XYZ file of C-alpha atoms in Angstrom:
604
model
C -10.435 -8.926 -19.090
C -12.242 -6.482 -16.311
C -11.548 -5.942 -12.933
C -15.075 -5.493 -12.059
C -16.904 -8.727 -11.896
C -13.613 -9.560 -8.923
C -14.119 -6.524 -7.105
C -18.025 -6.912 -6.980
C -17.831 -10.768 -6.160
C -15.658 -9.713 -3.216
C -17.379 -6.931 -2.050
C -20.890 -8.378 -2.075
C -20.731 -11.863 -2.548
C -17.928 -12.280 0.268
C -17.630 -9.238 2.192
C -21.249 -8.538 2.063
C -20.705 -4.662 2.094
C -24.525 -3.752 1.815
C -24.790 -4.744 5.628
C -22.824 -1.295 6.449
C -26.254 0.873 5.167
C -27.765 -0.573 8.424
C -25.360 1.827 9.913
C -26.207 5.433 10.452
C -23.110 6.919 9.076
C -23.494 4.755 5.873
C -27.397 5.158 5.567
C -27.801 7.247 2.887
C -25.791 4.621 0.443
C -27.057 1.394 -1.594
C -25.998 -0.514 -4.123
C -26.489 1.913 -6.484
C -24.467 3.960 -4.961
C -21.696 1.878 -4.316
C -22.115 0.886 -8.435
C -21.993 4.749 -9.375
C -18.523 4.924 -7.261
C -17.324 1.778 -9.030
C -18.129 3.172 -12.492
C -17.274 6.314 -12.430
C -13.829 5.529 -11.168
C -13.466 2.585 -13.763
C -14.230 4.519 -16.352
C -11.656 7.874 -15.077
C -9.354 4.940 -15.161
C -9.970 3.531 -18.450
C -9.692 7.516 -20.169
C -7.154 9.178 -18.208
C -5.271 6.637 -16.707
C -4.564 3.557 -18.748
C -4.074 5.388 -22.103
C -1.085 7.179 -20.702
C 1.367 4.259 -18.665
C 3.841 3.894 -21.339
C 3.853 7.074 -21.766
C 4.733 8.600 -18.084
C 7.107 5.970 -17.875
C 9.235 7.025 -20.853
C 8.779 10.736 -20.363
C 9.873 11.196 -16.694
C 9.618 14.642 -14.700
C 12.425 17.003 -15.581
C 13.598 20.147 -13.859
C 13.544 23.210 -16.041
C 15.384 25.366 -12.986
C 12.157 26.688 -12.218
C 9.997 23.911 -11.985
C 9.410 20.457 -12.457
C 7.574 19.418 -15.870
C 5.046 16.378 -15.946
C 3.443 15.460 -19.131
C -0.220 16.892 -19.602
C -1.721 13.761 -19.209
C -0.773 13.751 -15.161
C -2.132 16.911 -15.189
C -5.758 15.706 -16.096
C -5.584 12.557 -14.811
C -5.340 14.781 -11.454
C -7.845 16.574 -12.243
C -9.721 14.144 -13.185
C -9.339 11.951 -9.832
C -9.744 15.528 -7.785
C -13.223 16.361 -9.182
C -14.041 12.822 -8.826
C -14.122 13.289 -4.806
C -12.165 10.269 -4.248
C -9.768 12.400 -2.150
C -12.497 12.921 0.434
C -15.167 9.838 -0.575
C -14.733 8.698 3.497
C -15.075 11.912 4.330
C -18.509 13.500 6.518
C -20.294 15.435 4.404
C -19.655 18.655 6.279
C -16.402 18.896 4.604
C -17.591 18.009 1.010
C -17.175 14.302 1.828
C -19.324 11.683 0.308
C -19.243 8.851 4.183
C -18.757 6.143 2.004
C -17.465 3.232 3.358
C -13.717 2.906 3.458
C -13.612 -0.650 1.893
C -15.583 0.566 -1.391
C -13.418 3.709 -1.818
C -10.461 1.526 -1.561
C -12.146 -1.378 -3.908
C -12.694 2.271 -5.977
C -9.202 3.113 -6.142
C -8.044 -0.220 -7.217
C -9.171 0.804 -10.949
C -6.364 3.593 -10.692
C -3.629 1.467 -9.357
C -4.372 -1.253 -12.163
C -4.379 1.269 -14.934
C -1.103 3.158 -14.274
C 0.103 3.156 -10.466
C 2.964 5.583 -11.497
C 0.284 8.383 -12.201
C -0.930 7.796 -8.680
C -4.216 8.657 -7.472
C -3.618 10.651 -4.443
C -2.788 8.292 -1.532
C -0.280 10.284 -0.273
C -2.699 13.338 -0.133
C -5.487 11.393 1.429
C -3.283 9.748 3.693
C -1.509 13.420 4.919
C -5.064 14.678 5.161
C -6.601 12.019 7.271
C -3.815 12.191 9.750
C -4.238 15.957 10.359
C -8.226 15.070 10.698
C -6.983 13.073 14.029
C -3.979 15.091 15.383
C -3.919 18.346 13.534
C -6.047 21.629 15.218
C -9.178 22.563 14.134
C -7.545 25.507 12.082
C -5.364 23.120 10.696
C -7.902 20.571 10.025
C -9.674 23.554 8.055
C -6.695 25.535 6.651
C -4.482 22.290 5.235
C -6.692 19.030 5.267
C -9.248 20.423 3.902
C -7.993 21.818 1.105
C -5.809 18.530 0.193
C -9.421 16.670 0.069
C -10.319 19.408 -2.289
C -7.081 18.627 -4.639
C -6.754 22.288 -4.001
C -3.285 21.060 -2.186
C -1.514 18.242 -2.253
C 0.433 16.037 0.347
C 4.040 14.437 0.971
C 5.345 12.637 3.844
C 8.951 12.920 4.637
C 10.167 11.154 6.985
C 13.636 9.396 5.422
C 17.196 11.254 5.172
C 20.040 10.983 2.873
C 21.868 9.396 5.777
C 18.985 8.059 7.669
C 16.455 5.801 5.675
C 14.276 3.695 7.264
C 16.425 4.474 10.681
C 14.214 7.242 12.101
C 15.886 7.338 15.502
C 18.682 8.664 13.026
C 16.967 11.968 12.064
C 18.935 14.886 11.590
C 16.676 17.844 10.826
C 15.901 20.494 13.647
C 13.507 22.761 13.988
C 13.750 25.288 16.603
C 10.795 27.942 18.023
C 10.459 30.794 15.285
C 11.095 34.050 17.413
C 8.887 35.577 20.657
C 5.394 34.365 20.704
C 6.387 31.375 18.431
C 3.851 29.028 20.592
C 1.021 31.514 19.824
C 0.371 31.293 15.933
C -2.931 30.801 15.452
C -1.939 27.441 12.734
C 0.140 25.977 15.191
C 3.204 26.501 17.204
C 5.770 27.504 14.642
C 9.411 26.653 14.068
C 12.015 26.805 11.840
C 13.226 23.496 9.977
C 16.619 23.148 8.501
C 17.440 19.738 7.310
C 17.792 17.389 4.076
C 14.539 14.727 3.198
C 15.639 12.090 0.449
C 12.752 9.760 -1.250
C 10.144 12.345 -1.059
C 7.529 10.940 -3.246
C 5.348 13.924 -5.551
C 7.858 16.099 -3.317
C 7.685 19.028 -6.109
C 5.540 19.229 -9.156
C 2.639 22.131 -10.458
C -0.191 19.773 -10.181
C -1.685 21.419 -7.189
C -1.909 25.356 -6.319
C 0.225 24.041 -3.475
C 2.570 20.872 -1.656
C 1.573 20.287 2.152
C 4.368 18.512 3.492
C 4.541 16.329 6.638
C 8.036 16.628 8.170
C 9.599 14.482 11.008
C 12.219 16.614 12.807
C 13.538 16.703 16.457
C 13.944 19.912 18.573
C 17.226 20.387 20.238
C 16.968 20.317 24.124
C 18.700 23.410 26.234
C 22.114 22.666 25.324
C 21.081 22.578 21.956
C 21.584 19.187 21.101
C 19.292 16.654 19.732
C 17.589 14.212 21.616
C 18.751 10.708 20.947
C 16.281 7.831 19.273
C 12.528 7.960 17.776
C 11.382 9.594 21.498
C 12.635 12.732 20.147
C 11.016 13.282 16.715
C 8.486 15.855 16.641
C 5.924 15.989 13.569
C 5.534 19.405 11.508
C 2.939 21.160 8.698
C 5.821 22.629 6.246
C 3.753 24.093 3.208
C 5.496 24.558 0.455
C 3.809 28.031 0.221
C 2.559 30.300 2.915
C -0.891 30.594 3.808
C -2.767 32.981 5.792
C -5.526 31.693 8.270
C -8.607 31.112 5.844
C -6.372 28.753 3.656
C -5.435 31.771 1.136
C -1.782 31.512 -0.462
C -0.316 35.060 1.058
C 1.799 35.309 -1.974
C 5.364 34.362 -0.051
C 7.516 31.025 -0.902
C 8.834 28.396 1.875
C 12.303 27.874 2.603
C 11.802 24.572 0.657
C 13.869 23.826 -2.183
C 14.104 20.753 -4.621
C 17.960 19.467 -4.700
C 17.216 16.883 -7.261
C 15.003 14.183 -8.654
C 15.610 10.649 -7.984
C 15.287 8.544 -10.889
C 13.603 4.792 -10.113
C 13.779 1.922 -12.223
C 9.867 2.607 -11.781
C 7.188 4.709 -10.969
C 8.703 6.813 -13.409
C 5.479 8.853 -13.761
C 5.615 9.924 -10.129
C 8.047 12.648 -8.877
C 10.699 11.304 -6.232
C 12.733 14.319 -4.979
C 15.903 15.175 -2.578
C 14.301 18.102 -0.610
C 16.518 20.665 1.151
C 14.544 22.668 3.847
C 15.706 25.649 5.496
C 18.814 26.489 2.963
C 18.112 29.861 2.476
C 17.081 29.567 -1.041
C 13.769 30.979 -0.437
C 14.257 32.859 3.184
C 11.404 33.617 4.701
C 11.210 37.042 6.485
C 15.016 37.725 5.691
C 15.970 35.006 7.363
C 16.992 30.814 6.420
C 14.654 28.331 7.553
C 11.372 26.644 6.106
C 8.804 27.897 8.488
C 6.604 24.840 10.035
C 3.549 24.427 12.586
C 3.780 21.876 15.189
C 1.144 19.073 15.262
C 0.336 17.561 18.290
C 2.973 17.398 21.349
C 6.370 17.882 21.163
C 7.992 14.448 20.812
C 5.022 12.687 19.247
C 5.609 12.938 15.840
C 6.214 9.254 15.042
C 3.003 8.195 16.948
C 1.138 10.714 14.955
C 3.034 9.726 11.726
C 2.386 6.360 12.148
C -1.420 6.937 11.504
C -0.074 7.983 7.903
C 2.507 5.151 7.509
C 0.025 2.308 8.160
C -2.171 4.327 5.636
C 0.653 4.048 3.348
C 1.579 0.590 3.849
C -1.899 -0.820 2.932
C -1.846 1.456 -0.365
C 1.415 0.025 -1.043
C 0.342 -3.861 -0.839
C -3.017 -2.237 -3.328
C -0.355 -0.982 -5.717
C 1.517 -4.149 -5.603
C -1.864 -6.435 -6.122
C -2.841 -4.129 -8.720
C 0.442 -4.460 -10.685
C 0.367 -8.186 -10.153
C -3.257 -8.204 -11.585
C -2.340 -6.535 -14.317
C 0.533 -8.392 -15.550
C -2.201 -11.642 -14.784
C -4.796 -10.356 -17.559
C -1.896 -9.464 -19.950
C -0.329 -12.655 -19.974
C -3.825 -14.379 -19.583
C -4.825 -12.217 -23.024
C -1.378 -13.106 -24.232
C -1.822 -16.766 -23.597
C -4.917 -16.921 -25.168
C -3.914 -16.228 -28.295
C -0.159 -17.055 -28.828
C -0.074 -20.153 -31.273
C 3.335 -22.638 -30.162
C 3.784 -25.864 -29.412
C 1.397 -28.750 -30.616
C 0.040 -31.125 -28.439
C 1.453 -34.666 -26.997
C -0.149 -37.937 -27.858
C 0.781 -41.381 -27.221
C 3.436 -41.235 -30.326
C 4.470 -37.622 -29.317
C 4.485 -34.520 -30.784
C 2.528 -34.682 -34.652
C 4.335 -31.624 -36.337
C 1.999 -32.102 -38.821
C -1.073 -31.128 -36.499
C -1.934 -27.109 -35.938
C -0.228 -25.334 -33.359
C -1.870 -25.079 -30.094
C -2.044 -21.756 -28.124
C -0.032 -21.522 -25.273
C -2.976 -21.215 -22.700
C -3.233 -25.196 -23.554
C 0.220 -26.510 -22.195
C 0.040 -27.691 -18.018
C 2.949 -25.624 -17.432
C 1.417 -22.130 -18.439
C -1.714 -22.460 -16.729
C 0.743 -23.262 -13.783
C 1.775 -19.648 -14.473
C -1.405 -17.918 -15.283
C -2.892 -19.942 -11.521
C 0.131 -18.680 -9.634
C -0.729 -15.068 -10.881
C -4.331 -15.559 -9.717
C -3.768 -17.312 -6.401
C -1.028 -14.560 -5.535
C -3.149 -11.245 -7.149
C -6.613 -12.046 -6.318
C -5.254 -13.243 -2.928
C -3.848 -10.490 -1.905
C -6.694 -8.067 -3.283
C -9.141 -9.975 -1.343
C -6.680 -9.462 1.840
C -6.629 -6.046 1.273
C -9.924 -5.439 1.203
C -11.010 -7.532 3.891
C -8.507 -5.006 5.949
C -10.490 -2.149 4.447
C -13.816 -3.814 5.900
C -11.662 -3.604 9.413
C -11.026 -0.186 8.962
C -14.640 0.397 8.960
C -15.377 -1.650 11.634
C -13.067 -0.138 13.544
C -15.064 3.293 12.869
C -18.860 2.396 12.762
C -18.970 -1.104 14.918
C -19.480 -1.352 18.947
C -17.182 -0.521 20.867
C -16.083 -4.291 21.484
C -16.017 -4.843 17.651
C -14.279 -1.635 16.953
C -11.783 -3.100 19.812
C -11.259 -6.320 17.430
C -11.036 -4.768 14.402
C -7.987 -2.509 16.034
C -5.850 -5.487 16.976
C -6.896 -7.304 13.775
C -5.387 -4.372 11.869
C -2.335 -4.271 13.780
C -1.739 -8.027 12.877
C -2.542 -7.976 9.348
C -0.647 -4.675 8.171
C 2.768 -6.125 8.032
C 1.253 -8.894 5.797
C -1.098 -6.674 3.730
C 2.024 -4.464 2.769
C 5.159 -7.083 2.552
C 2.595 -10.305 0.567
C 1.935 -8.513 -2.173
C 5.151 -6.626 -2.448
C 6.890 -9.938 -2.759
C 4.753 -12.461 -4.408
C 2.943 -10.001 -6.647
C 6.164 -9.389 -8.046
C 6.557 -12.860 -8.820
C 3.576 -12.587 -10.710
C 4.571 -10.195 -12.540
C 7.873 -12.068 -13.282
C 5.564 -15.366 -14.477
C 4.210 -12.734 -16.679
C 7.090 -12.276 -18.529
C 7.683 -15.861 -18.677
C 4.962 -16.480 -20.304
C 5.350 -13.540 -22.897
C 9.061 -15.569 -23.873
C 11.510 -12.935 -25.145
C 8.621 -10.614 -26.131
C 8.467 -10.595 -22.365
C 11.349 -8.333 -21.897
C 10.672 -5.996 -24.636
C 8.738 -2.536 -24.070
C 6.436 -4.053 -26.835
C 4.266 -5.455 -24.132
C 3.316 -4.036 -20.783
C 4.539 -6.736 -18.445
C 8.054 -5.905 -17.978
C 7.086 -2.467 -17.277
C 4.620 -3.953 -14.362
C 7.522 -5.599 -12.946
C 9.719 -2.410 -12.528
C 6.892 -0.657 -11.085
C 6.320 -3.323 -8.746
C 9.778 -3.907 -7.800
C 10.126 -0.564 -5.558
C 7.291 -1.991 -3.454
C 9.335 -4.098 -1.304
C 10.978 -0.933 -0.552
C 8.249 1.488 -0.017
C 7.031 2.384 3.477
C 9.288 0.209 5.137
C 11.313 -3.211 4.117
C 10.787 -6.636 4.167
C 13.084 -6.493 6.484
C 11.074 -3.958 8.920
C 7.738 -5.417 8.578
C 9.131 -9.187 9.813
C 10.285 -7.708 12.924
C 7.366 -5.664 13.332
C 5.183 -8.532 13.170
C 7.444 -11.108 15.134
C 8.749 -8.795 17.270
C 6.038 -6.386 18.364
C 2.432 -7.213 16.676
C 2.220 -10.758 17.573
C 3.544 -10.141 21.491
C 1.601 -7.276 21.698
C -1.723 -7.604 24.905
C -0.108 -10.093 25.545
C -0.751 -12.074 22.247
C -4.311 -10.816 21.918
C -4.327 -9.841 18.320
C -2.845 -13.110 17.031
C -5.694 -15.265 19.244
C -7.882 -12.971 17.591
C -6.741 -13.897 14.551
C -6.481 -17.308 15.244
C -10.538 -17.848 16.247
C -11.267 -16.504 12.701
C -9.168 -18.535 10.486
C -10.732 -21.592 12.808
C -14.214 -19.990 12.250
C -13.266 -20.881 8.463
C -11.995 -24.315 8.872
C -14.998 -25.145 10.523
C -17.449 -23.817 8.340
C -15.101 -25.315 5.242
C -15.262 -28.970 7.149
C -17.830 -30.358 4.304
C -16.707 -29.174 1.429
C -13.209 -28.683 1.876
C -11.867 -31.049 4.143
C -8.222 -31.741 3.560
C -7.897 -27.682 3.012
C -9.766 -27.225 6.419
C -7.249 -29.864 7.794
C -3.917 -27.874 5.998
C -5.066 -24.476 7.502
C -5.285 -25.872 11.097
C -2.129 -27.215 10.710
C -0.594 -24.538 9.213
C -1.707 -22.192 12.446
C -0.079 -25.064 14.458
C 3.171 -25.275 13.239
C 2.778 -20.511 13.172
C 2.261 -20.793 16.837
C 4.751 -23.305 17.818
C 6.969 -21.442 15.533
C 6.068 -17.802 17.178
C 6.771 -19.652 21.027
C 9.802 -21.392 19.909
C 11.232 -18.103 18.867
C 11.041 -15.829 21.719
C 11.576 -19.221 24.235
C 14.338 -17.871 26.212
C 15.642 -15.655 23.556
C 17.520 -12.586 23.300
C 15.488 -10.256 20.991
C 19.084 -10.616 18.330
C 17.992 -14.163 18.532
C 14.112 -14.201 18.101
C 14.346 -11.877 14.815
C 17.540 -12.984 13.185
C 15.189 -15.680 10.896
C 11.708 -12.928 10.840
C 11.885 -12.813 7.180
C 11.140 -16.767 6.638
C 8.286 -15.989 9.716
C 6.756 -13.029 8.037
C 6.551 -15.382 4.734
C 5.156 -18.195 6.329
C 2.926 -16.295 8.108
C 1.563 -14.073 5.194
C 1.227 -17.490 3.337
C -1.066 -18.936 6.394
C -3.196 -16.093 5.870
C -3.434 -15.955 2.472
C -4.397 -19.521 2.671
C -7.275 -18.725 5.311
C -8.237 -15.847 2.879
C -9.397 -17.809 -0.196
C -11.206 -20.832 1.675
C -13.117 -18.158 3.285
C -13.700 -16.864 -0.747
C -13.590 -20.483 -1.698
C -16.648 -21.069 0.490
C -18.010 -18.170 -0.927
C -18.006 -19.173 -4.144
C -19.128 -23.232 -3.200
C -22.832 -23.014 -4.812
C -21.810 -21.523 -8.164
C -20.933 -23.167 -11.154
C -19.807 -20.516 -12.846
C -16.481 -20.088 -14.993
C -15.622 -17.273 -12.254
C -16.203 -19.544 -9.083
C -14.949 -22.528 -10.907
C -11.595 -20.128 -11.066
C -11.736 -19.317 -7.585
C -12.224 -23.054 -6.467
C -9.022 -23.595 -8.505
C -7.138 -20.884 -7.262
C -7.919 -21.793 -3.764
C -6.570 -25.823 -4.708
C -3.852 -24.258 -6.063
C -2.554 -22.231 -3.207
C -3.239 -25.125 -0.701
C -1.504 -27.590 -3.014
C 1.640 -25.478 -4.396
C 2.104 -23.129 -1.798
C 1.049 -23.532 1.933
C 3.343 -26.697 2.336
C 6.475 -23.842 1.937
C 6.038 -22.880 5.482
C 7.540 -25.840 6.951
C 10.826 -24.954 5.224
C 10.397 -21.087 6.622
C 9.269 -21.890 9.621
C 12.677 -24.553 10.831
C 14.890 -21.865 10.502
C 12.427 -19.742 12.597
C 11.967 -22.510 15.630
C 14.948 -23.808 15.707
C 16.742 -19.793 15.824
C 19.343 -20.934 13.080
C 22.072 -18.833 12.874
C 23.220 -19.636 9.696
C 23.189 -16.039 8.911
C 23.455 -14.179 11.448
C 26.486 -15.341 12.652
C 28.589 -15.470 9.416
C 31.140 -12.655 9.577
C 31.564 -10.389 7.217
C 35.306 -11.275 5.896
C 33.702 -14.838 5.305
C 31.052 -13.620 2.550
């Protein structure tokens, strides 16, 4: 089954993407130029991508001593995706960019992430690259971010410590002025980092002439100490190589050294690396110490990082729809044509009568709709966030405004939905595989150890619930969420006709998310509020979802195809099976339970 008839129903059916040409950044593209993007990055994906899962999963990267070795098909897949232009397609065209809308190139990238997400397709190097575009220099800009949207150089953010994971405010690395005139290099004021970064995704490999990482570290004050929480944390260009001014490699190694690869239960294409900098392993002028270039102001580093985590966070819930889509057409293929079972008549089962395939029992299209509802959900979500990001950067300045706050809403949802209900796609998958499920004979169970390290990646489930409950839905004073709220109504409204008791569920549903969000914070200590965000992030991330496909469901109202009849089902589906969960989330959330949080530990 393809990808492609989804991904052009939502871009131009629903999303009606065409409507950016009218803009002048976006006014040299069409259709066909949209379609050319599409195929050429469904068929990369198809030749150098999908051939090679199994394979990257079962040979991992190994260190030789010298280097780390990656099978040749990484290699060219990079290369590949690199000539492609992908790394730069929202790029202006000064810079060798194509100023294509952000939510086709991420529509685009979706083709990678279905056929092998642990081969990656660059986010990371996008993502390090589009941050320096709005904080780095103009040298740096030139020197480093160009030359990642290239695939000349390649990215890394690293921001967690062996001691200090997602606990930023915990960072231990320092960097301290290099020397007289430190403030003066021409790529940045320049200091010397000594410190230990653990989960350093594509951290150290030979896929690129060079690694451009993104370091958080603090500066000691006078006294030489380190100033206390995130207000400290400074952001740094660490290359793994030295370059000169014009972007040239000047021949001399950073004081960067790999300490060891981490070894996931998946992603096992994809490099994960303990990074020591500053050890003295490769000194630098004589002397210990990676050498790094300041970007922005001192102290800023997490509000410039931040640009790159959110980045991250809505590539993570793509990679997690993506794995959940795949492990939907597998089993869908699978059911299709796995004979068991026969069917049940008024006497019962007639053993004598053929076998059935497995596509024809209640219970595994149960499975096969969950997928759906949960996949093409969240890919919907995700793009619809994509279509904010371009709002955000071609609309007026009030709709640019909206889109901002909208964005700051969704993000915790777009990253921590898919993450978790994705996976249990993946898992309903397997089920319906039976026992050939869990055997590397099929794909599936493979999908599911990918997807399981996306709960984890750029920040918990943990982290995004109190990020939403405890910052994005109080923050303007609630502005963002009312924002939210007058679109999901917008929907209800113009659903009234056709889909009445769904129109009905989804008002409700933002009822009992408000009172829920008041009851919360009513007189609450902030302990209080957030001990139950978990069940609030769910409940919320299920309201939206639910918004999300009668909007599609609407979408799809005048067409009688087998696609849009699939839709309409998947949108019954979610109202019927899964929006009436929230209540259950959503007690412990009003009523501040403290089942949980006040249990001590010798009691567990």
């Amino acid at each position: 089954m393809s990808l492609r008839p989804t991904v052009d129903f939502l871009l131009h059916d629903w999303l009606n993407v065409e409507s950016l040409q009218s803009r002048e950044r976006f006014a040299d593209h069409s259709r066909e130029t949209f379609d050319a993007v599409l195929d050429t990055c469904e068929r990369i994906a198809r030749e150098k991508y999908a051939p090679f899962n199994r394979l990257v999963d079962t040979q991992e990267p190994h260190f030789d001593g010298d280097k780390v070795i990656l099978p040749q098909a990484t290699h060219e897949a990079y290369k590949a995706y690199a000539e492609s232009g992908m790394l730069s397609a929202a790029q202006d065209y000064e810079i060798g960019g194509m100023q294509l809308p952000y939510t086709v190139e991420a529509a685009a990238n979706a083709f990678f992430a279905m056929a092998s997400v642990s081969i990656g397709s660059g986010m990371l190097t996008s993502g390090n690259a589009n941050l320096l575009m709005v904080h780095g220099t103009d040298l740096q800009k030139k020197v480093f971010a160009a030359n990642e949207f290239s695939g000349r150089f390649s990215g890394t953010m690293c921001l967690s410590e062996p001691q200090a994971g997602s606990s930023l405010s915990d960072v231990m690395t320092r960097a301290t002025p290099d020397g007289e005139g430190f403030e003066s290099d021409a790529l940045g004021p320049r200091y010397r980092l000594k410190g230990n970064k653990m989960w350093i995704s594509s951290g150290e490999h030979e896929l690129s002439e060079n690694i451009i990482h993104l370091v958080l570290a603090k500066i000691p004050d006078a006294n030489g100490q380190l100033v206390p929480g995130v207000k400290g944390i400074s952001l740094f260009i660490v290359p793994k190589k030295l370059v000169d001014t014009q972007g040239q490699l000047t021949g001399e190694r950073n004081d960067v050294a790999l300490a060891g690869l981490n070894h996931k239960c998946g992603w096992r294409g994809t490099t994960n690396t303990l990074l020591n900098f500053g050890e003295g392993k490769y000194p630098v002028r004589g002397e210990a110490g990676a050498v790094g270039y300041l970007v922005g102001k001192p102290g800023e580093g997490l509000r410039c990082m931040f640009h790159m985590m959110n980045e991250a966070r809505i590539g993570v819930g793509m990679a997690a729809t993506m794995l959940g889509m795949a492990g939907y057409y597998a089993s869908l293929d699978y059911a299709k044509n796995r004979p068991q079972g026969r069917p049940t008549g008024a006497g019962g089962k007639d053993a004598s009568q053929p076998q059935v395939r497995i596509i024809e029992h209640a219970d595994i299209k149960r499975m096969l709709l969950a997928q759906k509802a949960y996949s093409e959900g969240a890919l919907a979500l995700a793009l619809y966030c994509a279509r904010l990001v371009d709002e955000q950067h071609t609309g007026t300045a009030e709709d640019a405004d909206v889109a901002r706050l909208l964005l700051e809403v969704l993000t915790p949802i777009a990253k921590s939905f898919p993450s978790e209900w994705c996976l249990e796609a993946n898992s309903l998958a397997i089920q319906i595989h039976g026992g050939y499920g869990y055997t590397r004979d099929f794909p599936v169970e493979q999908y599911w150890r990918d997807n399981r390290l996306n709960m984890i990646h750029e920040g918990t489930h943990g982290i995004q619930a109190m990020d939403l409950l405890g910052r994005k839905v109080l923050m303007e004073n609630g502005r963002g969420l009312k924002l939210l709220a007058e679109r999901m109504l917008a929907t209800a409204a113009k659903a009234e006709t056709a889909w009445a008791p769904e129109a009905a569920a989804l008002r409700d549903a933002m009822k009992q998310v408000g009172q829920a969000t008041q009851e919360a914070w009513a007189g609450a200590e902030p302990a209080q509020a957030l001990a139950n965000a978990v069940p609030y992030l769910q409940a919320f991330g299920h309201t939206v979802i639910a918004w999300i496909w009668l909007d599609v469901a609407c979408s799809a109202a005048s067409d009688d195809s087998p696609a849009a009849q699939g839709r309409r089902a998947a949108c019954r589906y979610f109202y019927r099976y899964e929006l009436p969960k929230i209540g259950a989330w959503l007690n412990v959330v009003s009523s501040r339970d403290p089942t949980c949080a006040d249990l001590p530990e010798e009691a567990f």
